[in-house]
Coordinates of C-alpha atoms (C1' of nucleotides) in Angstrom, one line a residue:
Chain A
X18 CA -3.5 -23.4 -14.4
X19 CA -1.2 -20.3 -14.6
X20 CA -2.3 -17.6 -16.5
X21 CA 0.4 -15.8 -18.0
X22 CA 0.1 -12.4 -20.3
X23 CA 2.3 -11.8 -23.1
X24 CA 2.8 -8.5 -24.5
X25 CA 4.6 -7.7 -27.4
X26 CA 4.4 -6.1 -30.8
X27 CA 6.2 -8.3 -32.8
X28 CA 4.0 -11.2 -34.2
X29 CA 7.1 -13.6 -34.3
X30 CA 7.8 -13.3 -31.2
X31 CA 4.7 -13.3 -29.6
X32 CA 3.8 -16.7 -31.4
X33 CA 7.1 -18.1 -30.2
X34 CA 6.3 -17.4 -26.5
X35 CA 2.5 -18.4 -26.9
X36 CA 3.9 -21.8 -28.8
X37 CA 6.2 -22.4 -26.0
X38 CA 4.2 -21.5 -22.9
X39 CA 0.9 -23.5 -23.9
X40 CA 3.7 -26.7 -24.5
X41 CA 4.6 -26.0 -20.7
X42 CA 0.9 -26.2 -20.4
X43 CA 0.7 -22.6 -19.3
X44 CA -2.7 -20.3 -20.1
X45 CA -1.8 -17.8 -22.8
X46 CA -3.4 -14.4 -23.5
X47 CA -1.7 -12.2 -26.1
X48 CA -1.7 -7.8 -25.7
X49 CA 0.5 -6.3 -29.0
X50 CA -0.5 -2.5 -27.0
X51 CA -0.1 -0.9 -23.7
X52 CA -3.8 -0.4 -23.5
X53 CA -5.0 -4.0 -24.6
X54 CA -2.5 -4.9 -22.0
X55 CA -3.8 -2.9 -18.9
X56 CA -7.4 -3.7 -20.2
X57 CA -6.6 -7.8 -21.0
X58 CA -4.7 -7.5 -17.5
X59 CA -8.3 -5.9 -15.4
X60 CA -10.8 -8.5 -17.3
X61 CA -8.3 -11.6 -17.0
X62 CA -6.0 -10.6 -14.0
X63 CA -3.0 -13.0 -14.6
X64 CA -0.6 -15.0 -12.9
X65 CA 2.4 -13.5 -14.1
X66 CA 3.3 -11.0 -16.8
X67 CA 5.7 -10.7 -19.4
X68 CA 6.3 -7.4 -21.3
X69 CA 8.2 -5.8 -24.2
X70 CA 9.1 -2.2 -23.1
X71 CA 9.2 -1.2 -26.9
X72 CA 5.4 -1.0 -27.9
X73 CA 3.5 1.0 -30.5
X74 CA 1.3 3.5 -28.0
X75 CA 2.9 4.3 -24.9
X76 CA 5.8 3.2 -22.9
X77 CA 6.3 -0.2 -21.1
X78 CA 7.2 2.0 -18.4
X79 CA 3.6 2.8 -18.2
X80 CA 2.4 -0.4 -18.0
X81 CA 4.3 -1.2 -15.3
X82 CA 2.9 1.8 -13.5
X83 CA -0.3 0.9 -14.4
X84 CA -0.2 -2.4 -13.4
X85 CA 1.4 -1.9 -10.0
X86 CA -1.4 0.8 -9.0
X87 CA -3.7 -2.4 -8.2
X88 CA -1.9 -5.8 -8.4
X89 CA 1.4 -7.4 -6.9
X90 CA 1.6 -9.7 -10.0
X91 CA 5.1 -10.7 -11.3
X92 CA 6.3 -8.6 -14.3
X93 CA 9.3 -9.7 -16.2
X94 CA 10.4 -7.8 -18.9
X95 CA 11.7 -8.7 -22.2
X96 CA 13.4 -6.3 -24.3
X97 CA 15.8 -5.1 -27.3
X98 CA 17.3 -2.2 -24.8
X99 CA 20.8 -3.2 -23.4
X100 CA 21.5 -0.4 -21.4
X101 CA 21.6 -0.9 -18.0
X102 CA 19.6 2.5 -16.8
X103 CA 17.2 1.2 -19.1
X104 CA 17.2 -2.1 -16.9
X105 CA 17.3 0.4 -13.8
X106 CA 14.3 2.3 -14.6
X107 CA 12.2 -1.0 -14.8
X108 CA 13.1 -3.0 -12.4
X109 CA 12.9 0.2 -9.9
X110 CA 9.6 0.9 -11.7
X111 CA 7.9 -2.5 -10.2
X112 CA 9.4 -4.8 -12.4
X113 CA 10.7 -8.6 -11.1
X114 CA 13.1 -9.3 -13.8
X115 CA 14.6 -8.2 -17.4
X116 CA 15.2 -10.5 -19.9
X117 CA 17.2 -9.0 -23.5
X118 CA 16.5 -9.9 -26.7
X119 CA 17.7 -11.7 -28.3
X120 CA 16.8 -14.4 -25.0
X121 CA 17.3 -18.6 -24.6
X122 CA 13.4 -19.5 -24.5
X123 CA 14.8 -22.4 -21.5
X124 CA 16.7 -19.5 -19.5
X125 CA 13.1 -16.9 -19.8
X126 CA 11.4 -20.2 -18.8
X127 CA 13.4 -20.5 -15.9
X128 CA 12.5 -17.5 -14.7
X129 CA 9.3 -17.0 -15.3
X130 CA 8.8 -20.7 -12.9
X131 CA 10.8 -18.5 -10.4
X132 CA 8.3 -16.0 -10.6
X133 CA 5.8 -17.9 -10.4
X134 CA 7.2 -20.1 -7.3
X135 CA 8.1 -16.7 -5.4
X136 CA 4.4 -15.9 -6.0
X137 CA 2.3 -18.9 -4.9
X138 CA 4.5 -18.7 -1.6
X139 CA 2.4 -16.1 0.4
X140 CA -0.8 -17.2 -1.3
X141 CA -1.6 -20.3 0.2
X142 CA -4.3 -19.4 3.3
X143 CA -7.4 -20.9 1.8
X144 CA -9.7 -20.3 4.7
X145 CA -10.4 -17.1 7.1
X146 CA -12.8 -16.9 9.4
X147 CA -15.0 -13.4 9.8
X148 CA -17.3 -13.8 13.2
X149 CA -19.5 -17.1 11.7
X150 CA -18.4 -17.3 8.9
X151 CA -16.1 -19.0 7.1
X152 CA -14.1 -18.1 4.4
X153 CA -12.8 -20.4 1.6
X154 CA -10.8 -18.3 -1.3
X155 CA -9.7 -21.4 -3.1
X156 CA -13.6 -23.1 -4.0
X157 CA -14.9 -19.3 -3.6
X158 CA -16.9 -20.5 -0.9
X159 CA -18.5 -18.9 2.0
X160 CA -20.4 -21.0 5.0
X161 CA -21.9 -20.0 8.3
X162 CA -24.8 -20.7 10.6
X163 CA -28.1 -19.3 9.4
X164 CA -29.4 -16.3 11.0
X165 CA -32.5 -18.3 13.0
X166 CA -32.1 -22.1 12.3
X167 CA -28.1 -22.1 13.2
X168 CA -27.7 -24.9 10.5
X169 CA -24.6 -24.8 8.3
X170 CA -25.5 -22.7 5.3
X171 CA -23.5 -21.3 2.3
X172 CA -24.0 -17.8 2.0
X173 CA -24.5 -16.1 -1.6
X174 CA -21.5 -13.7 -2.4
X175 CA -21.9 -11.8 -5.9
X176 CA -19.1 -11.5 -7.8
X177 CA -18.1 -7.7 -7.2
X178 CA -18.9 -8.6 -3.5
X179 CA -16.5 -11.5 -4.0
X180 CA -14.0 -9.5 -5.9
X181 CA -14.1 -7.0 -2.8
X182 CA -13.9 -8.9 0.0
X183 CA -10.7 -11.4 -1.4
X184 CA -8.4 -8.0 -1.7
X185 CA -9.1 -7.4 1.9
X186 CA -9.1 -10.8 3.1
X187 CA -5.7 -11.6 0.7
X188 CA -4.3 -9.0 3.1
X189 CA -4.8 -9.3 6.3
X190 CA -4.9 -6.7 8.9
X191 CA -3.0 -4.0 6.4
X192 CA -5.1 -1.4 5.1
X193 CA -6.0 -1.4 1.9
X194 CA -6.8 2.3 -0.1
X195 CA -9.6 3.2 -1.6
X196 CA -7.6 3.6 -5.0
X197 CA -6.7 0.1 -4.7
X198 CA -9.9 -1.5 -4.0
X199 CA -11.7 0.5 -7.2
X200 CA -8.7 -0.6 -9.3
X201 CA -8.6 -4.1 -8.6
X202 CA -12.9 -4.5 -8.3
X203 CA -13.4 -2.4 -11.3
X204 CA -10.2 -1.9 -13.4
X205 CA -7.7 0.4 -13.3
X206 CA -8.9 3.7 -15.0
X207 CA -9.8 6.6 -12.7
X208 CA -13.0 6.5 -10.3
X209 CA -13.2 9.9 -8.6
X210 CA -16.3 8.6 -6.4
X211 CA -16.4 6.0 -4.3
X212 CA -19.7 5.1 -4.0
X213 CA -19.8 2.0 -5.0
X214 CA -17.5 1.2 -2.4
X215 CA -19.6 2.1 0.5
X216 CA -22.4 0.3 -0.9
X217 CA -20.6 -3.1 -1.5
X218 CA -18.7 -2.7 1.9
X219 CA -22.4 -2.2 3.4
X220 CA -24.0 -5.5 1.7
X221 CA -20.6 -7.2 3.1
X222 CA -21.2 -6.3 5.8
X223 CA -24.8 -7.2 6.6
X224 CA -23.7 -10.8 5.0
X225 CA -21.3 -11.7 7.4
X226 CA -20.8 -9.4 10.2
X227 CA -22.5 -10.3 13.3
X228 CA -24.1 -6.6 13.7
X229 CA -23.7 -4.5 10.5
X230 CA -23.6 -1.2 11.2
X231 CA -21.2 -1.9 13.7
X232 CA -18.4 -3.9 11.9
X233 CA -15.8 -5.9 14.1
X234 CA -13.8 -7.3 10.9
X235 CA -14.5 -5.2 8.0
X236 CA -13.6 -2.3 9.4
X237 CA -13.4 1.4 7.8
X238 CA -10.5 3.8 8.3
X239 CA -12.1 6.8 7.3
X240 CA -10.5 8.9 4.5
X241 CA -8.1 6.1 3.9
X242 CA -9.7 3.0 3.0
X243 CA -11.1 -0.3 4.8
X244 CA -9.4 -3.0 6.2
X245 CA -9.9 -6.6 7.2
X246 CA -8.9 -7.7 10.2
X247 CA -8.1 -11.1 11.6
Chain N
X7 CA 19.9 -2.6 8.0
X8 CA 19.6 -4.8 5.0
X9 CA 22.4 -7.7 5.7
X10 CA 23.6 -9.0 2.4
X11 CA 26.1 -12.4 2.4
X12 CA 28.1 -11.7 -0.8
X13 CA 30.1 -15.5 -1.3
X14 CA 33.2 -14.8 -4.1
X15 CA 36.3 -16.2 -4.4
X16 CA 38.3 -13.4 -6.2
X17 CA 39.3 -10.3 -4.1
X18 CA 38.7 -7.6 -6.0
X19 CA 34.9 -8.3 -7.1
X20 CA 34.5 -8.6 -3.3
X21 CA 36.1 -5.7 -2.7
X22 CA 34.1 -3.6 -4.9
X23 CA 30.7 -5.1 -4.0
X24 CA 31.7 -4.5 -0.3
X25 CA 32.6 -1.0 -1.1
X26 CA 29.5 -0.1 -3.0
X27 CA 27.0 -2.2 -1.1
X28 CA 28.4 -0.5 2.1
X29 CA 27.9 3.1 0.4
X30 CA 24.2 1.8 0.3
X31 CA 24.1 1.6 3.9
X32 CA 23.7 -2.8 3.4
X33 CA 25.4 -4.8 6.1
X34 CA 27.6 -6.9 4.3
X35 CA 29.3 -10.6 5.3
X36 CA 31.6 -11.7 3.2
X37 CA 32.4 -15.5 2.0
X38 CA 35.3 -16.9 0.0
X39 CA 34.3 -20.8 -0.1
X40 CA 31.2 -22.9 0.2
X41 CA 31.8 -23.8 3.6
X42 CA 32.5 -20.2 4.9
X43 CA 29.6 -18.9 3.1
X44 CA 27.1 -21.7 4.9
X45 CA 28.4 -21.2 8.4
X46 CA 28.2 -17.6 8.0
X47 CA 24.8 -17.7 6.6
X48 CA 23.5 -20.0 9.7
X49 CA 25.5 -17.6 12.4
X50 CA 23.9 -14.2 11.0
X51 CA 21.1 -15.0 8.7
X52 CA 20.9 -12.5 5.9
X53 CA 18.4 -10.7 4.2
X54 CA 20.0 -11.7 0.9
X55 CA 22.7 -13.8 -1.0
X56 CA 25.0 -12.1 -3.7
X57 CA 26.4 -16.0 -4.6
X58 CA 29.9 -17.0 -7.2
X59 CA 29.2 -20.4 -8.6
X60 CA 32.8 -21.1 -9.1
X61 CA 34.1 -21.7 -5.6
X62 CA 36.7 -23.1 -5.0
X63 CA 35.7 -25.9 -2.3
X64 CA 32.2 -26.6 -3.5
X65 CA 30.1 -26.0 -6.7
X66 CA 27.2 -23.2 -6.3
X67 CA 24.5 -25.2 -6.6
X68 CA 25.6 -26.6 -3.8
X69 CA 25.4 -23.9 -1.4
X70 CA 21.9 -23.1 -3.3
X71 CA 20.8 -26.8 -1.9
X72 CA 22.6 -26.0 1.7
X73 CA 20.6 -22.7 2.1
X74 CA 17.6 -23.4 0.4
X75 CA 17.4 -26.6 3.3
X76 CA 16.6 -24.4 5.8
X77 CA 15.4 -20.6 4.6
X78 CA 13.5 -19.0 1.5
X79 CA 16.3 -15.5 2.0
X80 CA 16.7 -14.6 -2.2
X81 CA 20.0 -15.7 -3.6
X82 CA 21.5 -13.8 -6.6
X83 CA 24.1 -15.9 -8.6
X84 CA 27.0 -14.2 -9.5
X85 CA 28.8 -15.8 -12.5
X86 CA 31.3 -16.2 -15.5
X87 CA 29.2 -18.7 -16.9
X88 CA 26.6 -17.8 -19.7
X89 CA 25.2 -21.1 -21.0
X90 CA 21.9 -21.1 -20.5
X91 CA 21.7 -24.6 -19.0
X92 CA 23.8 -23.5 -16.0
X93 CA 21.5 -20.7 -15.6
X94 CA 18.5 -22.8 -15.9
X95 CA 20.3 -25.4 -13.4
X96 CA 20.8 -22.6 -10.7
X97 CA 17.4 -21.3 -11.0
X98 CA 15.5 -24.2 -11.0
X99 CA 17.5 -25.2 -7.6
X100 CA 16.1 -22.2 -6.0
X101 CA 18.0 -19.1 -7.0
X102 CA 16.0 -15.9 -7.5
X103 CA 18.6 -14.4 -10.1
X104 CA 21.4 -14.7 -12.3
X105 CA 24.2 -11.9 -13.5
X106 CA 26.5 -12.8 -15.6
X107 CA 29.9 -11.2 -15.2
X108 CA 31.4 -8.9 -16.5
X109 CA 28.5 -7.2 -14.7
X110 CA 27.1 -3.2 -14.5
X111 CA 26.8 -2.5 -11.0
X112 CA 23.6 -0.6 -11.3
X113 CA 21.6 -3.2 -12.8
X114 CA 22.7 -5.4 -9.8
X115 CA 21.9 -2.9 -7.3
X116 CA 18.6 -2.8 -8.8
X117 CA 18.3 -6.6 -9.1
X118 CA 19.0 -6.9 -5.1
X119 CA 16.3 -3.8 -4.4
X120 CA 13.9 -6.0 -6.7
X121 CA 14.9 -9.4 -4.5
X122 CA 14.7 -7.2 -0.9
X123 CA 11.2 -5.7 -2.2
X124 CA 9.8 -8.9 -2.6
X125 CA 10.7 -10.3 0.6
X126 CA 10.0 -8.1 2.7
X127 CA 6.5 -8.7 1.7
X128 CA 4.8 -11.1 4.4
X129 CA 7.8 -10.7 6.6
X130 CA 8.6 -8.4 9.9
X131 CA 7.3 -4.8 8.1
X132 CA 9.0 -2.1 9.9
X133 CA 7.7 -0.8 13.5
X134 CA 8.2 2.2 15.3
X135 CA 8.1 2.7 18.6
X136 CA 6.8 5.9 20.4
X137 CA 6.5 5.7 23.8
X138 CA 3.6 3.0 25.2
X139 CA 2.8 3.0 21.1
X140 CA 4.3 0.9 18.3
X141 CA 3.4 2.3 14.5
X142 CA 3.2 -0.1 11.4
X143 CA 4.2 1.6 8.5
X144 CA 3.4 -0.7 6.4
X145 CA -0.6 -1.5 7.6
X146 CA -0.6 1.3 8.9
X147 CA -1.7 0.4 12.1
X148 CA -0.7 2.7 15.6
X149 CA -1.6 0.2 18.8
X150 CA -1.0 0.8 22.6
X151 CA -2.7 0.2 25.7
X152 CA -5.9 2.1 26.7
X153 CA -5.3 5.4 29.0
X154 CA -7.1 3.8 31.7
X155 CA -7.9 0.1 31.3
X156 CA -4.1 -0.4 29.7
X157 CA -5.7 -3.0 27.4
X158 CA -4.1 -3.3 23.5
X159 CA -6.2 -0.7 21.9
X160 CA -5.6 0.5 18.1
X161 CA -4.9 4.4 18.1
X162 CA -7.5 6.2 15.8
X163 CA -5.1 8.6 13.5
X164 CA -6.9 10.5 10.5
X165 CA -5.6 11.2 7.3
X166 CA -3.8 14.3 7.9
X167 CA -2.5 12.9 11.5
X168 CA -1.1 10.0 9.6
X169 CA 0.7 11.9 6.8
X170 CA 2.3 14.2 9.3
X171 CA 3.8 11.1 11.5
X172 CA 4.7 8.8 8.6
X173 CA 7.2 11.7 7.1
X174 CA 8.5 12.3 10.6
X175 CA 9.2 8.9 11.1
X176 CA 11.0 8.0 7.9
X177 CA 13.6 10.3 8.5
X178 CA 14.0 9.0 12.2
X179 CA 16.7 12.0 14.0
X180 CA 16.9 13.8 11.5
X181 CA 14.9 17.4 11.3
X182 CA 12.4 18.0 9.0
X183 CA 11.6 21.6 7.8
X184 CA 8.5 22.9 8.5
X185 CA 8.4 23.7 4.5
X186 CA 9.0 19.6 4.1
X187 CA 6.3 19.0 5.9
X188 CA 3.7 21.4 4.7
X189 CA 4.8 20.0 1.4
X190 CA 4.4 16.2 2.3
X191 CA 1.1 16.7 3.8
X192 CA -0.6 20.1 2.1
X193 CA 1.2 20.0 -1.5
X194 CA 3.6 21.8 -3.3
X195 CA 1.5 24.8 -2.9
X196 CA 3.3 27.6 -0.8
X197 CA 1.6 27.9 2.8
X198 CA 2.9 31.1 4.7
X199 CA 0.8 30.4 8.0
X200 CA 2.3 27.3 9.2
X201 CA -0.7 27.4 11.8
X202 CA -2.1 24.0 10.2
X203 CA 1.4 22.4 11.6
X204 CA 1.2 23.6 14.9
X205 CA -2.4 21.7 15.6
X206 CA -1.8 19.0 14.1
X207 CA 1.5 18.6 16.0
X208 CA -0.2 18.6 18.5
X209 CA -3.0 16.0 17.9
X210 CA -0.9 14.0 17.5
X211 CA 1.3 14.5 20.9
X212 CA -1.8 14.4 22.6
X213 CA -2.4 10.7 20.9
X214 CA 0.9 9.9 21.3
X215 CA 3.0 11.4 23.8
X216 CA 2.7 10.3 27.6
X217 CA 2.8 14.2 28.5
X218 CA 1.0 15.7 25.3
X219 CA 3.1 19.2 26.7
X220 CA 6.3 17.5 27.4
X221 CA 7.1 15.9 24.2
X222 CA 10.0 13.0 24.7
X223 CA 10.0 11.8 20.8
X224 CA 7.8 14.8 18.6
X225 CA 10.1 17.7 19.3
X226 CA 10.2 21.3 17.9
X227 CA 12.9 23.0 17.2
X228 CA 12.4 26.7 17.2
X229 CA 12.4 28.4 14.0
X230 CA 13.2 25.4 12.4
X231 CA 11.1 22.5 12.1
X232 CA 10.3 19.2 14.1
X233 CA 11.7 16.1 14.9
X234 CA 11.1 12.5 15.6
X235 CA 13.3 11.1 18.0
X236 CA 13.4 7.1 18.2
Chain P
dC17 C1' -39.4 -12.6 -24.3
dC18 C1' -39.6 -12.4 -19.3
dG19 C1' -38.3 -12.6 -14.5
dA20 C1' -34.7 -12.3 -11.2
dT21 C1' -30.5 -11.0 -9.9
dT22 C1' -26.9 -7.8 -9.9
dC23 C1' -24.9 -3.4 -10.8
dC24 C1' -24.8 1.5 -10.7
dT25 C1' -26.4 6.1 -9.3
dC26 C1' -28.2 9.4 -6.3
dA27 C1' -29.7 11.9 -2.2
dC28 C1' -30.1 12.5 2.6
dG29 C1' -28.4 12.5 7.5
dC30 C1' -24.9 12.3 10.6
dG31 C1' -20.5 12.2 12.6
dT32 C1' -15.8 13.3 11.9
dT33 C1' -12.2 16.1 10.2
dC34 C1' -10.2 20.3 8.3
dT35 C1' -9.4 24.9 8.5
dT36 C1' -9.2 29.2 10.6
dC37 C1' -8.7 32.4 14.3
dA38 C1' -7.7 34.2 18.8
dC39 C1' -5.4 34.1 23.0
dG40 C1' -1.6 33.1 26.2
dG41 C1' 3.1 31.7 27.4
dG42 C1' 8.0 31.0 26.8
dC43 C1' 12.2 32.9 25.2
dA44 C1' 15.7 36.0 23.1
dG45 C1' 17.2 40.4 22.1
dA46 C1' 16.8 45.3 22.7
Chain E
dT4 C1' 11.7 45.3 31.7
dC5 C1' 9.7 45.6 27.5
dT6 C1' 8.9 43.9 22.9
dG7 C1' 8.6 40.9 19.2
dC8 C1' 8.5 36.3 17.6
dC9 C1' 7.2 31.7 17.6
dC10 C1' 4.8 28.0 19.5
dG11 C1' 0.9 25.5 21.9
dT12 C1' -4.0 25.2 22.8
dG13 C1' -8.9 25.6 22.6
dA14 C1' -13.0 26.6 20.1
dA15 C1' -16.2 27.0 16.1
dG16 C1' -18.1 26.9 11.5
dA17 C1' -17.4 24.8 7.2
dA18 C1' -16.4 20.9 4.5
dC19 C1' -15.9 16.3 3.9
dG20 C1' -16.6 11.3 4.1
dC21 C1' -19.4 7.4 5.4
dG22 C1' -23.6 4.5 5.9
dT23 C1' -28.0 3.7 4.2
dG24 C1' -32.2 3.3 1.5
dA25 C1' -34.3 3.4 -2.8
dG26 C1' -34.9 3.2 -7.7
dG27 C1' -33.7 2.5 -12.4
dA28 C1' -30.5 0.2 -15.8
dA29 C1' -28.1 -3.7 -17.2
dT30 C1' -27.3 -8.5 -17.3
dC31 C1' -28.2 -13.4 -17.1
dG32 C1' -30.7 -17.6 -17.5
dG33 C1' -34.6 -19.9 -18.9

DNA sequence: CCGATTCCTCACGCGTTCTTCACGGGCAGA
DNA sequence: TCTGCCCGTGAAGAACGCGTGAGGAATCGG
């Protein structure tokens, strides 16, 4: 089911859209702040995103930034502001598309499915392989031979190691930053060290790579970030 | 270069979308009918569609159906008409966007960097070439065959390397001050020795160049700065 | 409430990278 | 020809980043 975030700070409107969605059988969680958004957006990453520019504590500008430090998800945003620099700013800001109030629920409904059809397109590679294993991100499901008997086993993934290894897998062969990795494992506030990093890419490792200190698939660009190569 | 198929039937709105899309450095193919606008789509397949839904030959949606037969390239409709239900109609048939004219050309400069952003994603990311070595921007990835056993081998650039090539190569011919670059790669800080420059250069002829003291594509120019030379 | 799993933190060792400096060569102007 | 200036190159110590092991806190399920 698609998950979709609404964030606004008017109650009408906000019950309109949730009304709406949930008929078109679409998951609906509400943010009425910037920061409920960003934190709502880290614990339930949705599917797509629509925003109200005009909120209470910060800009929507912000969350837009904010947003696009860790995820590609689809932002449309629905506001009062007519102007077109406003509409400028966002969209060159990371947004998809910009909707003013007052909007025709079928048109911002028709948008959001194109948003939500441009977004499935790339997604669909549900299995990778990495040396034995295999790879399965839709049933979250890893399998390979076991280390002496050779008999199909499902390995045990935790769910940061999880977390971890589908951003790198979900992009293939382009390295992916440290910053990027912390934010989408662990949220997006500030993590000056990454050491968790090293120790999650290390148990990765000696789960599925062949010989573990000398990685042929999760590799490390050093001072950069890791990538995953196919 | 960005090639944009804008399909109108009045004169003057192709004229000025020519004018300013040109002034963007786009490549643009025009189209006054249905038909036009399909055959030129199928002889030089753009990067996107600007697209008028009242043509005179065929409706829109038609030429939504035509192209969306045989390629996913984003269509923006262009139109007079507000209703909703027509927008919903275009979307749903595979449109990306809808302006409504009379239109601000900013906003639907904005809307086409949105549509171009999105689907450039997944496709051919932009290579370089320097020498025996090709650079990825976008995974950053440098690959060329091994100095001795000419085998596909991925070049090992660190952090600062890498800074230092990618701003050369985004402003391909052009010079680039050595204050630019001590900017791009150090900070904003003032550096008076520009020593750091000079080695690093030079790594990175010695990575790159076939005669690390005869440089074909990193060149200095005296005084000046350096430039990359495709 | 307890055990097991998972998460987070820290410190150490090692290899790599950054920074700095000195030296030599090419080139232009005096 | 001499003299600066600027650039290329090599070397070396310092600083940094990564992998790894271990231990305690937190969480989950029974």
């Amino acid at each position: 089911m698609t998950r979709i975030l609404v964030v606004d700070d008017e109650p009408q409107i906000l019950r309109a859209l949730q009304i709406n969605l949930r008929a078109r059988s679409y998951e609906v969680i509400t943010a009425a702040t910037a920061k409920e958004a960003l934190r709502a957006a880290a614990q339930q990453p949705p599917d797509l995103v629509v925003l109200d520019l005009g909120l209470p504590d910060f800009d929507g500008g912000e969350v837009i930034r904010g947003l696009r430090g860790w995820t590609d998800v689809p932002i449309l945003i629905l506001s009062g502001r007519t102007q077109s620099r406003e509409k400028v700013q966002a969209l060159d800001a990371g947004a998809d598309d910009y909707v003013t109030k007052p909007f025709a629920m079928d048109e911002l409904l028709a948008r959001l499915r194109v948003l939500s059809r441009r977004s499935i397109r790339g997604e669909d590679q549900p299995e990778v392989v990495i040396g034995d294993y295999t790879i399965d991100l839709a049933s979250q499901l890893v399998t390979g031979p076991d280390r002496e008997s050779g008999e199909s086993v499902t390995v045990r993934l935790t769910p940061t190691e999880w977390k971890l290894l589908e951003v790198l897998v979900r992009h293939p062969g382009k390295l992916v930053s440290q910053r990027q990795l912390l934010a989408a494992v662990w949220g997006p506030a500030d993590h000056p060290d990454s050491s968790y990093l090293r120790v999650y890419m290390g148990q990765l490792r000696r789960k599925l790579e062949r010989d573990p200190s000398r990685p042929r698939q999760l590799l490390t660009e050093p001072g950069m970030g890791y990538r995953f190569s196919p």
